[in-house]
mmCIF file of C-alpha atoms in Angstrom:
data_model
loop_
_atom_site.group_PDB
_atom_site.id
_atom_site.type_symbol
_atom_site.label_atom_id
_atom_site.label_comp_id
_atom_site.label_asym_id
_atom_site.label_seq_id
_atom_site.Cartn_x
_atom_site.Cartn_y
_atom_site.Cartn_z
ATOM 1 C CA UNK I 1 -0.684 -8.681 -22.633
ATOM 2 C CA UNK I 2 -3.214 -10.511 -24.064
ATOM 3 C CA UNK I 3 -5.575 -9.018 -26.720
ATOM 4 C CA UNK I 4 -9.581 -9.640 -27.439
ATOM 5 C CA UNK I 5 -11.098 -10.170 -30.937
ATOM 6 C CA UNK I 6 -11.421 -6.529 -31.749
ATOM 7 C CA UNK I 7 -7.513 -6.078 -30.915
ATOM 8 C CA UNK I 8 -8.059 -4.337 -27.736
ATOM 9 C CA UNK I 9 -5.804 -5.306 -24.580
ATOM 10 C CA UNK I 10 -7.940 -7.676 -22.238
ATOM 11 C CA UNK I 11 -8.072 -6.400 -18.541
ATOM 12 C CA UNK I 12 -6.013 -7.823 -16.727
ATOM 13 C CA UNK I 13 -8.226 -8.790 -13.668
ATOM 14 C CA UNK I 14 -5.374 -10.224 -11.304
ATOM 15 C CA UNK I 15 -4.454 -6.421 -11.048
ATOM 16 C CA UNK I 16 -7.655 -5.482 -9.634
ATOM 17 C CA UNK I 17 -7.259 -8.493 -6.999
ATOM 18 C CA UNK I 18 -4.296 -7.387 -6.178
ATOM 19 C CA UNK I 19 -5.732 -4.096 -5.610
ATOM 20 C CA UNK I 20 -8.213 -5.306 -3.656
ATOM 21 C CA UNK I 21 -6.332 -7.941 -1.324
ATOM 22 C CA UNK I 22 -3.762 -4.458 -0.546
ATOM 23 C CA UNK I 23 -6.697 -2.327 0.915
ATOM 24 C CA UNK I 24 -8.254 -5.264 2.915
ATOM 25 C CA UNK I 25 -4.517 -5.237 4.336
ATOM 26 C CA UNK I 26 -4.553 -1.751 5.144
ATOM 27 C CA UNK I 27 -7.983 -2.032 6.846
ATOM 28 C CA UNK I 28 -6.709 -4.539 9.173
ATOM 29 C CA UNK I 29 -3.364 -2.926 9.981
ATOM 30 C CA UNK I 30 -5.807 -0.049 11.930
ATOM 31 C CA UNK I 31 -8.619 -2.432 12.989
ATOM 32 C CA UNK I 32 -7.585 -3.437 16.407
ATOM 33 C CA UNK I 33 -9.852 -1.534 19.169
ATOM 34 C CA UNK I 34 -7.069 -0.395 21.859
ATOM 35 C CA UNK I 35 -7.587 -1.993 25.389
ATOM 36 C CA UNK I 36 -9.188 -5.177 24.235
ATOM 37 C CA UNK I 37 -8.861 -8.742 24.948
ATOM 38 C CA UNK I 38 -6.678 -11.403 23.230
ATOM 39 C CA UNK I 39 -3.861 -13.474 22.789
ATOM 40 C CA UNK I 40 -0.454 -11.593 22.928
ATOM 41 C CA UNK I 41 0.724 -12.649 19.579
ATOM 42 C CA UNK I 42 -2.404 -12.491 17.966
ATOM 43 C CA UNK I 43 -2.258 -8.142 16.962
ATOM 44 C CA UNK I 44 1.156 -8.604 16.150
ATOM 45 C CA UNK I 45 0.310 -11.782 13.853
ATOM 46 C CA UNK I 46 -2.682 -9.512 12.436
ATOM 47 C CA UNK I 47 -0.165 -6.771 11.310
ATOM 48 C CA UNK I 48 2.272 -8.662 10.152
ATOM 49 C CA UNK I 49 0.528 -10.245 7.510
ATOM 50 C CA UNK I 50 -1.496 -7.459 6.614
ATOM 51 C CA UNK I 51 1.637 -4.860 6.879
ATOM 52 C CA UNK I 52 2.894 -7.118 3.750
ATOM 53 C CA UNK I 53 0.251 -6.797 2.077
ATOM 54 C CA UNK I 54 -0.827 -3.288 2.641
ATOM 55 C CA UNK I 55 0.995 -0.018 1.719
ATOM 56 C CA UNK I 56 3.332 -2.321 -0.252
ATOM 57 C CA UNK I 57 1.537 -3.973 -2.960
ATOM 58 C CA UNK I 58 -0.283 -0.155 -3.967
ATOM 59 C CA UNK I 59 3.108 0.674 -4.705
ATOM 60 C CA UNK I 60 4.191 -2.603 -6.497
ATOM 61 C CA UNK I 61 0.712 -2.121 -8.506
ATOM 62 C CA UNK I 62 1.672 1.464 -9.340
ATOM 63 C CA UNK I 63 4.569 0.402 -10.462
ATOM 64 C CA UNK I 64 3.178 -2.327 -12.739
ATOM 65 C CA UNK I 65 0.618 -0.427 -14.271
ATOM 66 C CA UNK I 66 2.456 3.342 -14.301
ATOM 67 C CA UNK I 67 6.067 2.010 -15.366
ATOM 68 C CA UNK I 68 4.867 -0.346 -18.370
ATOM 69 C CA UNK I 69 5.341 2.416 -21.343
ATOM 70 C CA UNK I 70 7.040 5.994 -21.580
ATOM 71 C CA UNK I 71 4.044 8.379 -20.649
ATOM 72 C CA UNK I 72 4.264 12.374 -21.829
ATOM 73 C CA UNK I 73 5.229 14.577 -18.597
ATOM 74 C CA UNK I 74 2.926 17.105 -18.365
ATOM 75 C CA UNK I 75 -0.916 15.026 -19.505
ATOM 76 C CA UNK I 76 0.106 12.462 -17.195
ATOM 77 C CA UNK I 77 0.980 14.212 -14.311
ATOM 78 C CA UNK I 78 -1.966 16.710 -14.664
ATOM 79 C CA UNK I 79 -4.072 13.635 -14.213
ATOM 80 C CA UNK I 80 -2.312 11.451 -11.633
ATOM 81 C CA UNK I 81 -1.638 14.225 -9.123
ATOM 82 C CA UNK I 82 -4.832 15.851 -9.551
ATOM 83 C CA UNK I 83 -6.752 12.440 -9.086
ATOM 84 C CA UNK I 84 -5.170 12.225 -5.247
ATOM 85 C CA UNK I 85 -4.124 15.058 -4.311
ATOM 86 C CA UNK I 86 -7.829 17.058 -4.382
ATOM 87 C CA UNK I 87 -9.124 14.203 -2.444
ATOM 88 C CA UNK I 88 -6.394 13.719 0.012
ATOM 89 C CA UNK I 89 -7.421 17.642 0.531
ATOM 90 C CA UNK I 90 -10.989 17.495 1.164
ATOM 91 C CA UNK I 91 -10.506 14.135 3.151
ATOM 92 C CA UNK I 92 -7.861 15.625 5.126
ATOM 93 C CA UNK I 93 -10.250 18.761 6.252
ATOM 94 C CA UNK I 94 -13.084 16.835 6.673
ATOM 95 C CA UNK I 95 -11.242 14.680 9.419
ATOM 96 C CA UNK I 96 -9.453 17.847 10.831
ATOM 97 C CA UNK I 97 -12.751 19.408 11.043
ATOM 98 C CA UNK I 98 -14.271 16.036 13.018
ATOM 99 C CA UNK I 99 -11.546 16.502 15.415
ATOM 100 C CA UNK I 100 -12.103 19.984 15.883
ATOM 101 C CA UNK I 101 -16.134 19.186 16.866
ATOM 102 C CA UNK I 102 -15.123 16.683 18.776
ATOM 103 C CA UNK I 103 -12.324 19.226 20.794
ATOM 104 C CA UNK I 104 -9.346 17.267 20.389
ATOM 105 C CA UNK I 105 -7.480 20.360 18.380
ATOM 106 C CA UNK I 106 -8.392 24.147 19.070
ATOM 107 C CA UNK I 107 -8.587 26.489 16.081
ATOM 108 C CA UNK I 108 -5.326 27.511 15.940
ATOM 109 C CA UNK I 109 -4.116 23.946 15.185
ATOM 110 C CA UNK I 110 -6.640 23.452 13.194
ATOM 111 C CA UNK I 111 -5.554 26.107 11.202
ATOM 112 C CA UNK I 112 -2.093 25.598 10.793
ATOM 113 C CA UNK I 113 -2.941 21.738 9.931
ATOM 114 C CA UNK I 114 -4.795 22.730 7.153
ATOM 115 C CA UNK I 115 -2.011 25.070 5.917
ATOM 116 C CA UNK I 116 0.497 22.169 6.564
ATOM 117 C CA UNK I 117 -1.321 20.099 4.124
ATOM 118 C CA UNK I 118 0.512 20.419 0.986
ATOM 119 C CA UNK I 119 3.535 19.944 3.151
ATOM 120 C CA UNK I 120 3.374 16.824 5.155
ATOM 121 C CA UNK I 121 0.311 14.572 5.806
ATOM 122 C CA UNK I 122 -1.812 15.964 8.669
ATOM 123 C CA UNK I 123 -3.682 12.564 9.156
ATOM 124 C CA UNK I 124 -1.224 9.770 10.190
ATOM 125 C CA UNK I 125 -3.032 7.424 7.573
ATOM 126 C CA UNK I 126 -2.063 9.635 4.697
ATOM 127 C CA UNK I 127 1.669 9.341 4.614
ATOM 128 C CA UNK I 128 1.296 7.220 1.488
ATOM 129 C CA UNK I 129 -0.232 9.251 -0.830
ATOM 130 C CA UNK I 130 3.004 11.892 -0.166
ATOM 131 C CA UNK I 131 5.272 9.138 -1.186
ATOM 132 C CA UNK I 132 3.030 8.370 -4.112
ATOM 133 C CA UNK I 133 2.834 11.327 -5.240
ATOM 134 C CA UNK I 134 6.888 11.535 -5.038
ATOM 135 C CA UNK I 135 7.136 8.473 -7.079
ATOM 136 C CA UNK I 136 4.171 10.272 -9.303
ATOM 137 C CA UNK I 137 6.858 13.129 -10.170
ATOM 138 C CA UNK I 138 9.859 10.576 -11.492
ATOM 139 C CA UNK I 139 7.910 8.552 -13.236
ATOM 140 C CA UNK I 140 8.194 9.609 -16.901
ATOM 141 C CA UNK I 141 12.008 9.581 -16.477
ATOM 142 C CA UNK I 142 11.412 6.203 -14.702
ATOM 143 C CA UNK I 143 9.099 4.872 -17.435
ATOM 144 C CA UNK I 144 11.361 6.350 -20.678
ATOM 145 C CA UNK I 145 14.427 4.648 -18.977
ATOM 146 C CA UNK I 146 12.849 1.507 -18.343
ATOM 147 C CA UNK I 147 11.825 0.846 -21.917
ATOM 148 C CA UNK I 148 15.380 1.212 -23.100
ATOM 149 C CA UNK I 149 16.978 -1.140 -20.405
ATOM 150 C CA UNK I 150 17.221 -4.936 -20.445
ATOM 151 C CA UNK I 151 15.811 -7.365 -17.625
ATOM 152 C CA UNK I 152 19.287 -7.675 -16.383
ATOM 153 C CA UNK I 153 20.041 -3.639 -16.027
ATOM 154 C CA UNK I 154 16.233 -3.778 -13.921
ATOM 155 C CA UNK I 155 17.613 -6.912 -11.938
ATOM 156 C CA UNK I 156 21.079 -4.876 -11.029
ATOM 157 C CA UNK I 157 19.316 -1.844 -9.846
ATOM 158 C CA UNK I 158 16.891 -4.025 -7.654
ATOM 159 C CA UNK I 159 19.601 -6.505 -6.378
ATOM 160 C CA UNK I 160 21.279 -3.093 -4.929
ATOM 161 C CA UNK I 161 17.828 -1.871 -3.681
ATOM 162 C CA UNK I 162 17.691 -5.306 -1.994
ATOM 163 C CA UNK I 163 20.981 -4.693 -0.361
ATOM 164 C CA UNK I 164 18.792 -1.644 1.551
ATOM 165 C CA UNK I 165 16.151 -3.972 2.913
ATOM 166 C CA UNK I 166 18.688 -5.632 4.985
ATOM 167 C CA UNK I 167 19.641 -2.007 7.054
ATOM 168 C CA UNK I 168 16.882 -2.778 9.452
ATOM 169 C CA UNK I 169 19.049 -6.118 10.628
ATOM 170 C CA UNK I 170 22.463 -4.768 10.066
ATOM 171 C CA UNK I 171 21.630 -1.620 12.370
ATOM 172 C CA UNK I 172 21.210 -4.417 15.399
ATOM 173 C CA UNK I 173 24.961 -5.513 14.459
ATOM 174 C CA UNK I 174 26.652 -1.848 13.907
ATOM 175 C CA UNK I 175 25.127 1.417 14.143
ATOM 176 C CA UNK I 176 27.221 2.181 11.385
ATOM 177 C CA UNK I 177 25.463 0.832 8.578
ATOM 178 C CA UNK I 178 23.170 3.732 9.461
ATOM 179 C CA UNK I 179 25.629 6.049 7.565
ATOM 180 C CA UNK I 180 24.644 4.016 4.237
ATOM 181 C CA UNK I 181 21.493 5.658 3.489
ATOM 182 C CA UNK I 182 22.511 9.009 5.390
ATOM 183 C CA UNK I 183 21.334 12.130 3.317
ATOM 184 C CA UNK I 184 24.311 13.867 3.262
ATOM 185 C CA UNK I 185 27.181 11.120 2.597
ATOM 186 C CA UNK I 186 25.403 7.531 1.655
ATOM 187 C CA UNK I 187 26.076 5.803 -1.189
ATOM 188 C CA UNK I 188 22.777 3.444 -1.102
ATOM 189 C CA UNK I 189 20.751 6.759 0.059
ATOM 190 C CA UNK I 190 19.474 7.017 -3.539
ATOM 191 C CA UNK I 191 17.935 3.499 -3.683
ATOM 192 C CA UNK I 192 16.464 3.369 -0.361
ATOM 193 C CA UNK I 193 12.994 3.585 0.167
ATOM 194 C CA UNK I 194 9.444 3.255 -1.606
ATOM 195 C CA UNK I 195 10.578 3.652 -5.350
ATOM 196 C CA UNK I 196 12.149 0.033 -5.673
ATOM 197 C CA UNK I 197 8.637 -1.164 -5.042
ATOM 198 C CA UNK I 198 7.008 0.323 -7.697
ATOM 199 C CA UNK I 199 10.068 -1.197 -9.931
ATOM 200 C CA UNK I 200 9.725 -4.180 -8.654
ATOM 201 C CA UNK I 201 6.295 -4.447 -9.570
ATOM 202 C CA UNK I 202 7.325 -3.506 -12.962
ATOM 203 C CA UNK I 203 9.002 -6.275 -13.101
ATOM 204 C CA UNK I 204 7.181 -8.908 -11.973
ATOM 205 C CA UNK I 205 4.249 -7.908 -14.536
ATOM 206 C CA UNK I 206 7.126 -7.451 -17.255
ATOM 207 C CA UNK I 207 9.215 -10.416 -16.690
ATOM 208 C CA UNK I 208 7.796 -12.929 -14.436
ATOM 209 C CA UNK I 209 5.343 -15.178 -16.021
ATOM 210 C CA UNK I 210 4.099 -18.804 -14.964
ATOM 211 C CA UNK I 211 1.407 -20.625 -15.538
ATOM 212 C CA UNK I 212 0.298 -21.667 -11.942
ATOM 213 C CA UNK I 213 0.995 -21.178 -8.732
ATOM 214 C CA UNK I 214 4.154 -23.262 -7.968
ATOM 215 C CA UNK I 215 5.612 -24.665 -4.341
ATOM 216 C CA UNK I 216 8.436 -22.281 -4.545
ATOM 217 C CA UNK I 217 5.590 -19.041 -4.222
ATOM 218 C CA UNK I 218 3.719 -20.352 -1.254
ATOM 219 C CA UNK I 219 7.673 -21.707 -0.015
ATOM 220 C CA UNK I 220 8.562 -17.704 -0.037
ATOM 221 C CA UNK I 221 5.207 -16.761 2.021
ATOM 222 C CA UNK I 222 5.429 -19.630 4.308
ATOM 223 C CA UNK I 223 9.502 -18.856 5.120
ATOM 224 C CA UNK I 224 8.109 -15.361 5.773
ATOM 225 C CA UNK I 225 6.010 -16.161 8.267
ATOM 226 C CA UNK I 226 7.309 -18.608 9.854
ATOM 227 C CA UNK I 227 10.255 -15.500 10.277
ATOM 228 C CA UNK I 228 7.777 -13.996 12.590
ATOM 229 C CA UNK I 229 7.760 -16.908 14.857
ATOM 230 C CA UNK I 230 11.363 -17.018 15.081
ATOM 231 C CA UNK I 231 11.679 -13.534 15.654
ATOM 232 C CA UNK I 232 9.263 -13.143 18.296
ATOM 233 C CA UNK I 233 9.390 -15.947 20.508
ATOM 234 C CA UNK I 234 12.972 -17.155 20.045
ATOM 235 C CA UNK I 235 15.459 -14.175 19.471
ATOM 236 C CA UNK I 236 15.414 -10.255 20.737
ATOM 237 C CA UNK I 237 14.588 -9.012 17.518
ATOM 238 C CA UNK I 238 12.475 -5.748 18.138
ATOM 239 C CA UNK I 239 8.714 -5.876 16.851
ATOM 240 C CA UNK I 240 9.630 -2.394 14.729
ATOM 241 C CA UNK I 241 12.545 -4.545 12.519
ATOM 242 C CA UNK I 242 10.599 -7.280 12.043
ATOM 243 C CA UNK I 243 7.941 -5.033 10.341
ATOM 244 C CA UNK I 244 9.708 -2.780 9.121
ATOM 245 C CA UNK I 245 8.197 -2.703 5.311
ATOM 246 C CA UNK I 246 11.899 -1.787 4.326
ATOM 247 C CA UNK I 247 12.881 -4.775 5.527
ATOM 248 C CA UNK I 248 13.757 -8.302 3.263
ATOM 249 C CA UNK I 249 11.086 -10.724 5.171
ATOM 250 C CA UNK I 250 8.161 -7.939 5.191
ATOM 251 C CA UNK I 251 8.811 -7.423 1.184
ATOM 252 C CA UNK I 252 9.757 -11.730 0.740
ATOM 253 C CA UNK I 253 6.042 -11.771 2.143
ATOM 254 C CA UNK I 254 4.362 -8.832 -0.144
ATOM 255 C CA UNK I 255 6.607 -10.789 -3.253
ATOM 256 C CA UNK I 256 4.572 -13.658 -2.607
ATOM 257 C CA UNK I 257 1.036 -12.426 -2.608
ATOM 258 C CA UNK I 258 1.735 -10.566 -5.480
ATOM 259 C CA UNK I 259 2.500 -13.496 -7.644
ATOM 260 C CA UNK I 260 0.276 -15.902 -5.715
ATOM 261 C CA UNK I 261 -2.841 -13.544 -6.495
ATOM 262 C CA UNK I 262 -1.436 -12.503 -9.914
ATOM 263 C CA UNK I 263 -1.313 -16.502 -10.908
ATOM 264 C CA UNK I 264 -4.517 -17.573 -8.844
ATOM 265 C CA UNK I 265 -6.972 -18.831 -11.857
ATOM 266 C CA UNK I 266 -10.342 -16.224 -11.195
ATOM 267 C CA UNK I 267 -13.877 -17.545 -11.812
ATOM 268 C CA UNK I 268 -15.789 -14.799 -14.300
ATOM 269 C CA UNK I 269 -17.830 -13.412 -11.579
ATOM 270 C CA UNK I 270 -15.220 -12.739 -9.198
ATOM 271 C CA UNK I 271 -13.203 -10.918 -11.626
ATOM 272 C CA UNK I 272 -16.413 -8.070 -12.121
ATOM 273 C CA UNK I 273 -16.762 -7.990 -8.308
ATOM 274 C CA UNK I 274 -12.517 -7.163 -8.019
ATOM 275 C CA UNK I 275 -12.919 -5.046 -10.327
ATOM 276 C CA UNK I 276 -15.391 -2.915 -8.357
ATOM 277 C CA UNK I 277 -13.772 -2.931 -5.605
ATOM 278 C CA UNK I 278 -10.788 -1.867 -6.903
ATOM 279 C CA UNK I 279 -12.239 1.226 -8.862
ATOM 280 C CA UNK I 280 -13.348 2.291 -5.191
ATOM 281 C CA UNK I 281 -10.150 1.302 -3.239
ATOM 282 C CA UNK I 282 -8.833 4.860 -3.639
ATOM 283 C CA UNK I 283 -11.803 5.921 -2.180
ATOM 284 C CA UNK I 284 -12.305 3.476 0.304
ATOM 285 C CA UNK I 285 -8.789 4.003 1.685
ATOM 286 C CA UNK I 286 -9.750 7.966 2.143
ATOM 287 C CA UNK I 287 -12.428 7.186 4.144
ATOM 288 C CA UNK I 288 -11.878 3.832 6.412
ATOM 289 C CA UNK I 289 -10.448 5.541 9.147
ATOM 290 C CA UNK I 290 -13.322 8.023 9.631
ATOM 291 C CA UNK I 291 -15.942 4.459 9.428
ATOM 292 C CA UNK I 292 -13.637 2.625 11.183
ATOM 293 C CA UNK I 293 -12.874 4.554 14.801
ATOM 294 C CA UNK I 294 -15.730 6.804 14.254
ATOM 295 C CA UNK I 295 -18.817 5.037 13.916
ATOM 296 C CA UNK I 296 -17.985 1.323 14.387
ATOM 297 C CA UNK I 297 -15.689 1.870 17.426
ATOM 298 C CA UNK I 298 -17.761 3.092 19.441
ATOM 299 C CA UNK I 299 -19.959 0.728 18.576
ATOM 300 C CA UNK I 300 -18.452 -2.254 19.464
ATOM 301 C CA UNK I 301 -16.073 -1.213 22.414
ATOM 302 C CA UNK I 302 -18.416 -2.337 24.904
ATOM 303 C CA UNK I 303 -18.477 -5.677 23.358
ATOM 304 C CA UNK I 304 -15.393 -7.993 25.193
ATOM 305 C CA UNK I 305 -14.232 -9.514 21.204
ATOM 306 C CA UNK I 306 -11.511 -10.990 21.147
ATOM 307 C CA UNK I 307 -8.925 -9.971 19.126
ATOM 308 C CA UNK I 308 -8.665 -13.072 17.041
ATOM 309 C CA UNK I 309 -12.238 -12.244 15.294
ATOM 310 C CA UNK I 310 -12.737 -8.706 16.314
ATOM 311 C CA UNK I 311 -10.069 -7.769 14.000
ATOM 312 C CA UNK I 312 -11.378 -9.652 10.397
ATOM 313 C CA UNK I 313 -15.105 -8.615 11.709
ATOM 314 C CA UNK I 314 -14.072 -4.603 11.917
ATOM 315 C CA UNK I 315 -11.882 -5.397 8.199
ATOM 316 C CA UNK I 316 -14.978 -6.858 6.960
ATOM 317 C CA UNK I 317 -18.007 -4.158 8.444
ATOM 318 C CA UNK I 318 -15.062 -1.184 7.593
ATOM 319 C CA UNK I 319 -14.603 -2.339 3.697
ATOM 320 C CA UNK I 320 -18.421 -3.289 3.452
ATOM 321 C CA UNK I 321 -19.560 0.250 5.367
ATOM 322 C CA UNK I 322 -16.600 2.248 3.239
ATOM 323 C CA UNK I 323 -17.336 1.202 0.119
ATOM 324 C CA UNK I 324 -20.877 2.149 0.357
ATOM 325 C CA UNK I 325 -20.235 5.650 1.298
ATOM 326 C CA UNK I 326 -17.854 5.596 -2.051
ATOM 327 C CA UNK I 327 -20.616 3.688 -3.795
ATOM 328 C CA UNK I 328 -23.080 7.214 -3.577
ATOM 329 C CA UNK I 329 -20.537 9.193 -3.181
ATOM 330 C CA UNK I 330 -19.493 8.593 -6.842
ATOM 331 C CA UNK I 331 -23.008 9.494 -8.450
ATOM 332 C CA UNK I 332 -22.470 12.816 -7.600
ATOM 333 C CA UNK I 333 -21.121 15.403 -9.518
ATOM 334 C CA UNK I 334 -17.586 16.260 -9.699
ATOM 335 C CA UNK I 335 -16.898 12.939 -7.195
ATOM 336 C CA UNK I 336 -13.360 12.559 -8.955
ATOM 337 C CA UNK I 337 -11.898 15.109 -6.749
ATOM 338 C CA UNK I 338 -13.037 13.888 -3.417
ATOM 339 C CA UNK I 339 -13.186 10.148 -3.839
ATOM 340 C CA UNK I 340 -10.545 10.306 -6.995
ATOM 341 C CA UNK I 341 -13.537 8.266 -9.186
#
C-alpha cells in the first residue's frame, strides 16, 4: 500500500469503484418490471452480467479490506455486526410494515416475521447480509491465520474451493457429486460457499499486482460471456447453473471486473465521486428495493419499455433516487444504525 508525505496509507480508490460497480449490479439484478416487453435473451443477458458483479464482489471487497491484518475479536466485531445488523432491523420492519398497509401479510405474519428476524432474512433481498455477517464471526481466526500463511498455502485452500464451483456442472453428470458438500458426510462441505470469496479477494489485493489492464483480464470476461451464449442457445444447460454464483464461469466473470476495475487508471474527480458512492452503498442497498418496486414501478408500468433500456434506466433513476434518500438520511442523528453511516 502506498503511503502519502505525512506517512499515512493513501486510499485506495479502486476499492471504492469496486464498491460502487457491485451495487449498480445488484440494482439491475431486481430492475426488470415483470410482464414487460423485450427480447428473450435480453433479462437473462441483464442478470448475468450483473449477477457477477453483484453479491459477489461485496464479498471479494470484504475480504480484501477485512482479511488484510489480524483484527482483536471482540472491538471488531462490536463494530462490524452492529454497523449491519441495526439497519438490516429497522429496514427489515419498515418494509414488513409497507406490506402490511398495503395488505399483502395480516398481523399475525407480520408478527412472527419480525420475530424471525434475527433468524433468517424476512426480505428476500437481505440474504446477504446473514452470510456476511457469518463470514463477520470467523474473521479474526481468518485474518490471524492468513498473516502467518504463504501465497501458496492461500492458493491450495482456494484451488480446493475452486474444485466446489464446478458442483453446479457435475450435478448434470451424477447426482452424486451432490454428496460432496452434504452436511452430514462431505468432505468439500467446509469450503463450499461464500467464504472463498472473501479469500479470494484477499488475495487478489495481497498478491496480484500489474500495472495495466492486460489482454489476458478482458480474455477471462470475454470467455465468460461468451459461456452464456453457448449455454443458452446451443446446449440444455439450465438458466439456474449457468448463474449459479457458486459456479466457475459466474466467479471467472466477477474475477475479471475485480481486477479490470482495480487496474483501470481513475481521473482525480472520479475517484471523490466513487468514493461517495461507496460510503452510501450500504445504505443504498437497504433501501433500493423499497425505491425501486415502490415508487418507480408503478410509475413506469404503464409505459411499453423495452427491456433492453428499461432495465439500465430503472438501475440508473433507483441508484440516483436511493442515494438521495441516504444522502439526508445521514445528517440525522444516530443515522449509523439505520443506514450503517
Amino acid at each position: 500500500m502506498n503511503q502519502n508525505s505525512l506517512g499515512k496509507p493513501e486510499r485506495e480508490y479502486w476499492i471504492d469503484a469496486v464498491r460502487s460497480f457491485a451495487c449498480l449490479c445488484v440494482i439491475t439484478t431486481h430492475a426488470p418490471i415483470p410482464n414487460g416487453s423485450s427480447g428473450a435473451w435480453i433479462i437473462p443477458f441483464y442478470n448475468y452480467m450483473a449477477v457477477g458483479g453483484a453479491s459477489i464482489l461485496f464479498f471479494m471487497i470484504s475480504g480484501a479490506l477485512i482479511l488484510y491484518k489480524e483484527k482483536p475479536v471482540i472491538p471488531f466485531l462490536k463494530t462490524r455486526l452492529t454497523r449491519i445488523f441495526f439497519p438490516m432491523v429497522v429496514w427489515t420492519i419498515i418494509t414488513l410494515l409497507w406490506d402490511y398497509a398495503e395488505g399483502s401479510i395480516d398481523a399475525k405474519t407480520l408478527l412472527y416475521k419480525t420475530i424471525h428476524i434475527p433468524f433468517g432474512p424476512q426480505v428476500g433481498v437481505y440474504w446477504f447480509i446473514y452470510d456476511v455477517f457469518g463470514i463477520y464471526l470467523l474473521t479474526p481466526i481468518l485474518a490471524s491465520w492468513l498473516s502467518r500463511c504463504s501465497r501458496k498455502d492461500v492458493l491450495f485452500y482456494l484451488f480446493v474451493w475452486g474444485f466446489t464451483l464446478l458442483l453446479p456442472y457435475l450435478r448434470l453428470i451424477d447426482p452424486l457429486f451432490d454428496g460432496l458438500t452434504d452436511y452430514t458426510s462431505g468432505y468439500l462441505y467446509h469450503f463450499y460457499g461464500y467464504l472463498g470469496f472473501a479469500v479470494l479477494g484477499y488475495y487478489l489485493r495481497r498478491y496480484v499486482s500489474i500495472a495495466k489492464v492486460k489482454p489476458v483480464h478482458l480474455l477471462l470476461s470475454s470467455a465468460s460471456v461468451l459461456f452464456l451464449f453457448i449455454a443458452y442457445y446451443f446446449t440444455n444447460i439450465p438458466h439456474s447453473v449457468v448463474q449459479d454464483r457458486l459456479g466457475i464461469n459466474i466467479v471467472c466473470l466477477a474475477i475479471s471486473y475485480f481486477l479490470v476495475i482495480k487496474h483501470l487508471p481513475l481521473p482525480h474527480r472520479s475517484k471523490h465521486i466513487f468514493y461517495d458512492f461507496a460510503q452510501h452503498s450500504f445504505g443504498i442497498y437497504l433501501v433500493h428495493l423499497l425505491v425501486m418496486r415502490r415508487i418507480l414501478w408503478p410509475l413506469l408500468a404503464d409505459y411499453d419499455v423495452n427491456y433492453m433500456l428499461q432495465i439500465p434506466l430503472i438501475t440508473l433513476l433507483t441508484a440516483g433516487m436511493s442515494y438521495l434518500v441516504v444522502h439526508i438520511l445521514s445528517k440525522l442523528p444516530y443515522s449509523k444504525y439505520f443506514i450503517g453511516l
